[in-house]
Short mmCIF file of N, CA and C in Angstrom, two decimals:
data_model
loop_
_atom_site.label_atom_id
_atom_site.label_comp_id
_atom_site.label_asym_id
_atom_site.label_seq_id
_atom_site.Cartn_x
_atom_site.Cartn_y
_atom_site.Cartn_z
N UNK O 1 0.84 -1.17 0.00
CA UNK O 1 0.00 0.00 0.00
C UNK O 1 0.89 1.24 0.00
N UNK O 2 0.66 1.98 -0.49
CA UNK O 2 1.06 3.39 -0.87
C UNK O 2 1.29 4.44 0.43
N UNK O 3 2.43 4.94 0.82
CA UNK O 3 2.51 5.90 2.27
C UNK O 3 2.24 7.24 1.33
N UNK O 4 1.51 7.35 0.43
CA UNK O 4 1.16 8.98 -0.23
C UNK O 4 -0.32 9.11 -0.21
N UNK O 5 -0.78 9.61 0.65
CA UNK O 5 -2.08 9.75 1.44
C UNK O 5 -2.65 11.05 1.04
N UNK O 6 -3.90 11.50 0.44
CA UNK O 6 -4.83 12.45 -0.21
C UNK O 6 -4.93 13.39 0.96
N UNK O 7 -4.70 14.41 0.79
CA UNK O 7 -4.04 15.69 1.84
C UNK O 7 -5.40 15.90 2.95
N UNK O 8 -6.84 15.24 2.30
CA UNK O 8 -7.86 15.32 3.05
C UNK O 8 -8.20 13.63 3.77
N UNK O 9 -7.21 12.67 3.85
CA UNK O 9 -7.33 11.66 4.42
C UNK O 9 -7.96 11.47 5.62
N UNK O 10 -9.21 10.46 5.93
CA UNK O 10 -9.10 10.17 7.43
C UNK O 10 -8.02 8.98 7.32
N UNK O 11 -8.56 8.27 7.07
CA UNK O 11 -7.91 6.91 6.94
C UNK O 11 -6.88 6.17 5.89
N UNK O 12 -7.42 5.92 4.79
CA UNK O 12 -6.09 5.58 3.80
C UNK O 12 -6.38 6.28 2.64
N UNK O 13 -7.40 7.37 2.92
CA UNK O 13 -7.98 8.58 1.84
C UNK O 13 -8.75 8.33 0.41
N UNK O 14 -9.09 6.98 0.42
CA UNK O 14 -10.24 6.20 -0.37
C UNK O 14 -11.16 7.37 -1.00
N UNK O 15 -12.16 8.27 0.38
CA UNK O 15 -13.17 8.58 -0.01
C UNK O 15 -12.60 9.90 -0.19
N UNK O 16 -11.69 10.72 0.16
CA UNK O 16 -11.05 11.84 0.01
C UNK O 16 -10.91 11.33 -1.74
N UNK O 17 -10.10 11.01 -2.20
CA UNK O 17 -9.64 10.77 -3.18
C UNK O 17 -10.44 10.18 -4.37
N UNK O 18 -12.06 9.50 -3.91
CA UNK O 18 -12.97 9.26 -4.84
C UNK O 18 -13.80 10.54 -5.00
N UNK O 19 -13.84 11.14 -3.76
CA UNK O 19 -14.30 12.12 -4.20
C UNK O 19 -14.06 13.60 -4.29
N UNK O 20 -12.80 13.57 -4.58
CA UNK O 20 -12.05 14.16 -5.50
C UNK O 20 -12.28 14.07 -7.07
N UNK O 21 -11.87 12.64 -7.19
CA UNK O 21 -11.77 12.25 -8.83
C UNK O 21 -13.23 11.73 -9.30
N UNK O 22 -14.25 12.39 -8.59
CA UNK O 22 -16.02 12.45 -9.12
C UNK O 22 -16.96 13.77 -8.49
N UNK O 23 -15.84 14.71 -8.23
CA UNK O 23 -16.38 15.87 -7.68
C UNK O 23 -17.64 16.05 -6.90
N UNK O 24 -17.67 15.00 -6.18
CA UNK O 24 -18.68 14.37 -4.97
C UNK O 24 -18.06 15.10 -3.68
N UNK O 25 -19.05 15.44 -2.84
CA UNK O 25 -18.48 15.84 -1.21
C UNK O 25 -17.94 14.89 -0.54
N UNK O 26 -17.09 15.10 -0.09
CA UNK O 26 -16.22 13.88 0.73
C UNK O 26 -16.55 13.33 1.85
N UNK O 27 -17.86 14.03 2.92
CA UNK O 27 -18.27 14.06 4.25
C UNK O 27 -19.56 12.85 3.42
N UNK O 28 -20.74 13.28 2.47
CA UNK O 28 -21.40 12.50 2.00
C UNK O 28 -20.66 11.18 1.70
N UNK O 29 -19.36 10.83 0.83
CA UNK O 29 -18.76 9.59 0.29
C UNK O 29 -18.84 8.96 1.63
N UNK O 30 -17.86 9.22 2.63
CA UNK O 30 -17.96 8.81 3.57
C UNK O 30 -18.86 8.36 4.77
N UNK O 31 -20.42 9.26 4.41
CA UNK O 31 -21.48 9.14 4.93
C UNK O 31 -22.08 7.65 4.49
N UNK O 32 -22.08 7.56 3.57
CA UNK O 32 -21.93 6.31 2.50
C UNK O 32 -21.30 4.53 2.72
N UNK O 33 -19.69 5.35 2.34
CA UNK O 33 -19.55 4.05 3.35
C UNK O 33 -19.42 3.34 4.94
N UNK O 34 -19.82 4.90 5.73
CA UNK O 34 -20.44 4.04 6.91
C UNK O 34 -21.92 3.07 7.00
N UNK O 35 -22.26 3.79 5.73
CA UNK O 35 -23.97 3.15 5.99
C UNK O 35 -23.86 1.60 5.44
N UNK O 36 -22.39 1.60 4.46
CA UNK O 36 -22.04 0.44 4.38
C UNK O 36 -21.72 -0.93 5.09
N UNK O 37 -20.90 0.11 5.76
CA UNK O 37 -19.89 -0.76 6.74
C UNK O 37 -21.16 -1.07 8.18
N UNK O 38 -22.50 -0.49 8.39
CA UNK O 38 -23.52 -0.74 8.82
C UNK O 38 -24.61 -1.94 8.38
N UNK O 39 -24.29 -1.59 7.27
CA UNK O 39 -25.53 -2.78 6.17
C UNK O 39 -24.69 -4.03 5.85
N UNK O 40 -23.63 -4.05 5.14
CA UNK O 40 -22.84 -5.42 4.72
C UNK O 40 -21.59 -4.47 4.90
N UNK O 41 -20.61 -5.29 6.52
CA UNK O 41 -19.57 -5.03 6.62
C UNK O 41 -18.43 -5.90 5.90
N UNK O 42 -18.21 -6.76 6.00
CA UNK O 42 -17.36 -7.24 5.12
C UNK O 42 -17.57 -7.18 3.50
N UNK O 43 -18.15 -6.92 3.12
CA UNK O 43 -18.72 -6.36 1.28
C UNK O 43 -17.46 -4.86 1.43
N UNK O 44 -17.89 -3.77 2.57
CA UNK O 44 -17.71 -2.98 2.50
C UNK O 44 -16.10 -2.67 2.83
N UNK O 45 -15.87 -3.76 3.55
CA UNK O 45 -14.63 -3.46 4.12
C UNK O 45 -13.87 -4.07 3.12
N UNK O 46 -13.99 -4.95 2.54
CA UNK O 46 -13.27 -5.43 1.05
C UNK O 46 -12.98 -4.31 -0.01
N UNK O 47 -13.71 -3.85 -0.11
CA UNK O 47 -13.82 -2.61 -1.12
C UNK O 47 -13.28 -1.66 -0.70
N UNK O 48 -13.25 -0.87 0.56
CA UNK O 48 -12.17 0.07 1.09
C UNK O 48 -10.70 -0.63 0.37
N UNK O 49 -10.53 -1.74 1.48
CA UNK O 49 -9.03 -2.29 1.24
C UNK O 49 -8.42 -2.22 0.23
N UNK O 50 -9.05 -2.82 -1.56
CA UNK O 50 -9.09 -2.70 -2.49
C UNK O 50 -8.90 -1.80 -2.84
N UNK O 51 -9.79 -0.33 -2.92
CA UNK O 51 -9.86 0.76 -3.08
C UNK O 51 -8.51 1.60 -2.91
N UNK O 52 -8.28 1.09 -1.21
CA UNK O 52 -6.99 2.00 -0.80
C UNK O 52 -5.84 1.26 -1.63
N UNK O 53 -5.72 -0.03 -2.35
CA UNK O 53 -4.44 -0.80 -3.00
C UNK O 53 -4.59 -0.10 -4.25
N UNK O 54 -5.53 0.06 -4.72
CA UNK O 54 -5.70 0.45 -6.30
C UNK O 54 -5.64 1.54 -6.62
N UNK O 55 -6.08 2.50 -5.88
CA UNK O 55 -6.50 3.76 -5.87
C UNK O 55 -4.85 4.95 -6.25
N UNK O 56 -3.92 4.30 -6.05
CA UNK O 56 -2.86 5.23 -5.37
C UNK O 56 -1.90 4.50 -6.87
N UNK O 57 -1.79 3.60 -7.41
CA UNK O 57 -1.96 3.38 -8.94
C UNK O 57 -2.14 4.30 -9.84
N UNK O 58 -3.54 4.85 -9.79
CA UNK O 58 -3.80 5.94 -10.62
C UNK O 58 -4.02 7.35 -10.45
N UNK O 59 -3.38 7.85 -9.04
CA UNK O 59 -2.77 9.12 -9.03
C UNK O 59 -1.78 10.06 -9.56
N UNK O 60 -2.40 11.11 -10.10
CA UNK O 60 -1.51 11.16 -11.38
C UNK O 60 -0.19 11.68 -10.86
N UNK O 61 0.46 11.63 -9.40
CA UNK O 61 1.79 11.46 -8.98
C UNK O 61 1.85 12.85 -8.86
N UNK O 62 1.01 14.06 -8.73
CA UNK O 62 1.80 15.07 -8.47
C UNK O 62 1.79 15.28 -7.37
N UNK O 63 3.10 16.64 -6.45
CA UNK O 63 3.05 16.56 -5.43
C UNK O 63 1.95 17.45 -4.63
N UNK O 64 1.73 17.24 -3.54
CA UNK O 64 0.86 18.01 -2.72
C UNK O 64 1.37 19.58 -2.82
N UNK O 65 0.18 20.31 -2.70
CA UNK O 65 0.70 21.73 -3.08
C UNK O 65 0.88 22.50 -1.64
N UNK O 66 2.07 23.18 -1.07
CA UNK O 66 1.82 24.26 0.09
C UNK O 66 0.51 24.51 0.27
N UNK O 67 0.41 25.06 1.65
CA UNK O 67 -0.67 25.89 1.56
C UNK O 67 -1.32 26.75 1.39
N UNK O 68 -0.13 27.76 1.10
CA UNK O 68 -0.32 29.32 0.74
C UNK O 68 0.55 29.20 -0.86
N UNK O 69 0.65 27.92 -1.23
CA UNK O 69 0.84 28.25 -3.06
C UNK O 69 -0.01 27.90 -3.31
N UNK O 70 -1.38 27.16 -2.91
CA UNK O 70 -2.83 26.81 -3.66
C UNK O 70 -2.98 28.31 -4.54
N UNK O 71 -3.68 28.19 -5.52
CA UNK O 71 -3.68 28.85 -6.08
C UNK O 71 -5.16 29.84 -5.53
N UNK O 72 -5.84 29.55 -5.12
CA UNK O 72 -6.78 30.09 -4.44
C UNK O 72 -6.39 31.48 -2.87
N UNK O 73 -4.83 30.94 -2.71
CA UNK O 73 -4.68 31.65 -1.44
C UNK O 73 -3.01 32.64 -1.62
N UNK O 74 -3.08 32.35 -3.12
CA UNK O 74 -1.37 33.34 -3.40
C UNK O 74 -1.61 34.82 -3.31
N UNK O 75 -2.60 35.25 -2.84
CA UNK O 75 -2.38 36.71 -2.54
C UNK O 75 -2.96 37.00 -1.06
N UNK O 76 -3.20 36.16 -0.23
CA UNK O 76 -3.53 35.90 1.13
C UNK O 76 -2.59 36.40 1.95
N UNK O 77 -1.16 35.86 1.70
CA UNK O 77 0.34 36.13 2.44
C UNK O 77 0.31 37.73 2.13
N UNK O 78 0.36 38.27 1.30
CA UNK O 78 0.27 39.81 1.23
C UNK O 78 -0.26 40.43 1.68
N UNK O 79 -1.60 40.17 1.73
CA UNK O 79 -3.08 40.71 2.42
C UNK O 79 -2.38 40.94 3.65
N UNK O 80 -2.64 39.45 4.21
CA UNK O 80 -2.60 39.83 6.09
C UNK O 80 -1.48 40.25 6.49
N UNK O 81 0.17 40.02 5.31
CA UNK O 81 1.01 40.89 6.22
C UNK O 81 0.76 42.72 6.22
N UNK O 82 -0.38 42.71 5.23
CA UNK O 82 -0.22 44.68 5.02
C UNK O 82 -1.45 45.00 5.90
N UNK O 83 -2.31 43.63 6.19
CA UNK O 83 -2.95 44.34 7.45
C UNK O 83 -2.47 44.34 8.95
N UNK O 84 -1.69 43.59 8.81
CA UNK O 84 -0.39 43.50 10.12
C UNK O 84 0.21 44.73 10.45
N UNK O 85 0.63 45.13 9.41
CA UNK O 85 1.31 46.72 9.33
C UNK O 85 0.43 47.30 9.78
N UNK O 86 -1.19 47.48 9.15
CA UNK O 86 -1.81 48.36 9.65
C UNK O 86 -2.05 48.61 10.46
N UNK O 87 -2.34 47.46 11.47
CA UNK O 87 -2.85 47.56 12.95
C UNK O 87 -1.64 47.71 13.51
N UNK O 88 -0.37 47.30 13.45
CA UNK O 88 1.06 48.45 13.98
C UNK O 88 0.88 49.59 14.19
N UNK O 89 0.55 50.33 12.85
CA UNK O 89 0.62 51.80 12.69
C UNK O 89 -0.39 52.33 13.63
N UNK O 90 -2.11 51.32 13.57
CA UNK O 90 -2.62 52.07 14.33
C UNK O 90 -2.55 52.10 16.08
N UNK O 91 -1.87 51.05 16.84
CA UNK O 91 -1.73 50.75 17.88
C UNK O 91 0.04 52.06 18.22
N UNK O 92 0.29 51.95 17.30
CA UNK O 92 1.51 53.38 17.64
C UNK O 92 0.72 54.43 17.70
N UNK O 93 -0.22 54.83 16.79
CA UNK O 93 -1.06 55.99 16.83
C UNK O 93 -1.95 56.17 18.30
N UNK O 94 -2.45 55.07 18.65
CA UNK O 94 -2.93 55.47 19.52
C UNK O 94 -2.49 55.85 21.26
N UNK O 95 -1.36 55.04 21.18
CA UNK O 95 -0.71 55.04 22.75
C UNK O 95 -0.06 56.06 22.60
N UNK O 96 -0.35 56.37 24.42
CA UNK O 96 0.07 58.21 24.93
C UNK O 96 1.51 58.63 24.67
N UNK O 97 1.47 59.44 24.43
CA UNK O 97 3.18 60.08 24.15
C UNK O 97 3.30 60.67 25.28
#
């Protein structure tokens, strides 16, 4: 089995990673196969296992991205350091001379 685990893993990142690659919610996938692992546990638990052997096969190998290089958050680091500054400037402004 594969030690390269889907950055949203609980477990061996099966449902992170299926539903990823079917743009499904990951809390529902997983909602899923508990109701599995409730109704026919060994059906279900076969298919995890499987899942987690096979699954990591056809990842297309790239690496996990930082968290502030997601591309969603590359102007985040700028933001909060220039509001950092700001509240500097204003906490100098305000204390007594």
């Amino acid at each position: 089995m594969s030690t390269d685990r889907h950055e949203h893993a609980l477990l061996a990142g099966v449902c992170a990673d299926l539903a990823q690659r079917l743009g499904w919610n990951v809390w529902a996938l997983r909602a899923v196969f508990v109701a599995g692992l409730l109704i026919q546990t060994l059906a279900t638990g076969i298919v995890y296992v499987l899942l987690a052997i096979l699954l990591p096969r056809f990842r297309s190998g790239r690496p996990r991205q930082e968290a502030l290089s997601a591309p969603e958050l590359r102007g985040r680091e700028a933001r909060i350091a220039e509001l950092e500054r700001r509240f500097r400037d204003l906490e100098r402004e305000s204390q007594p001379r």
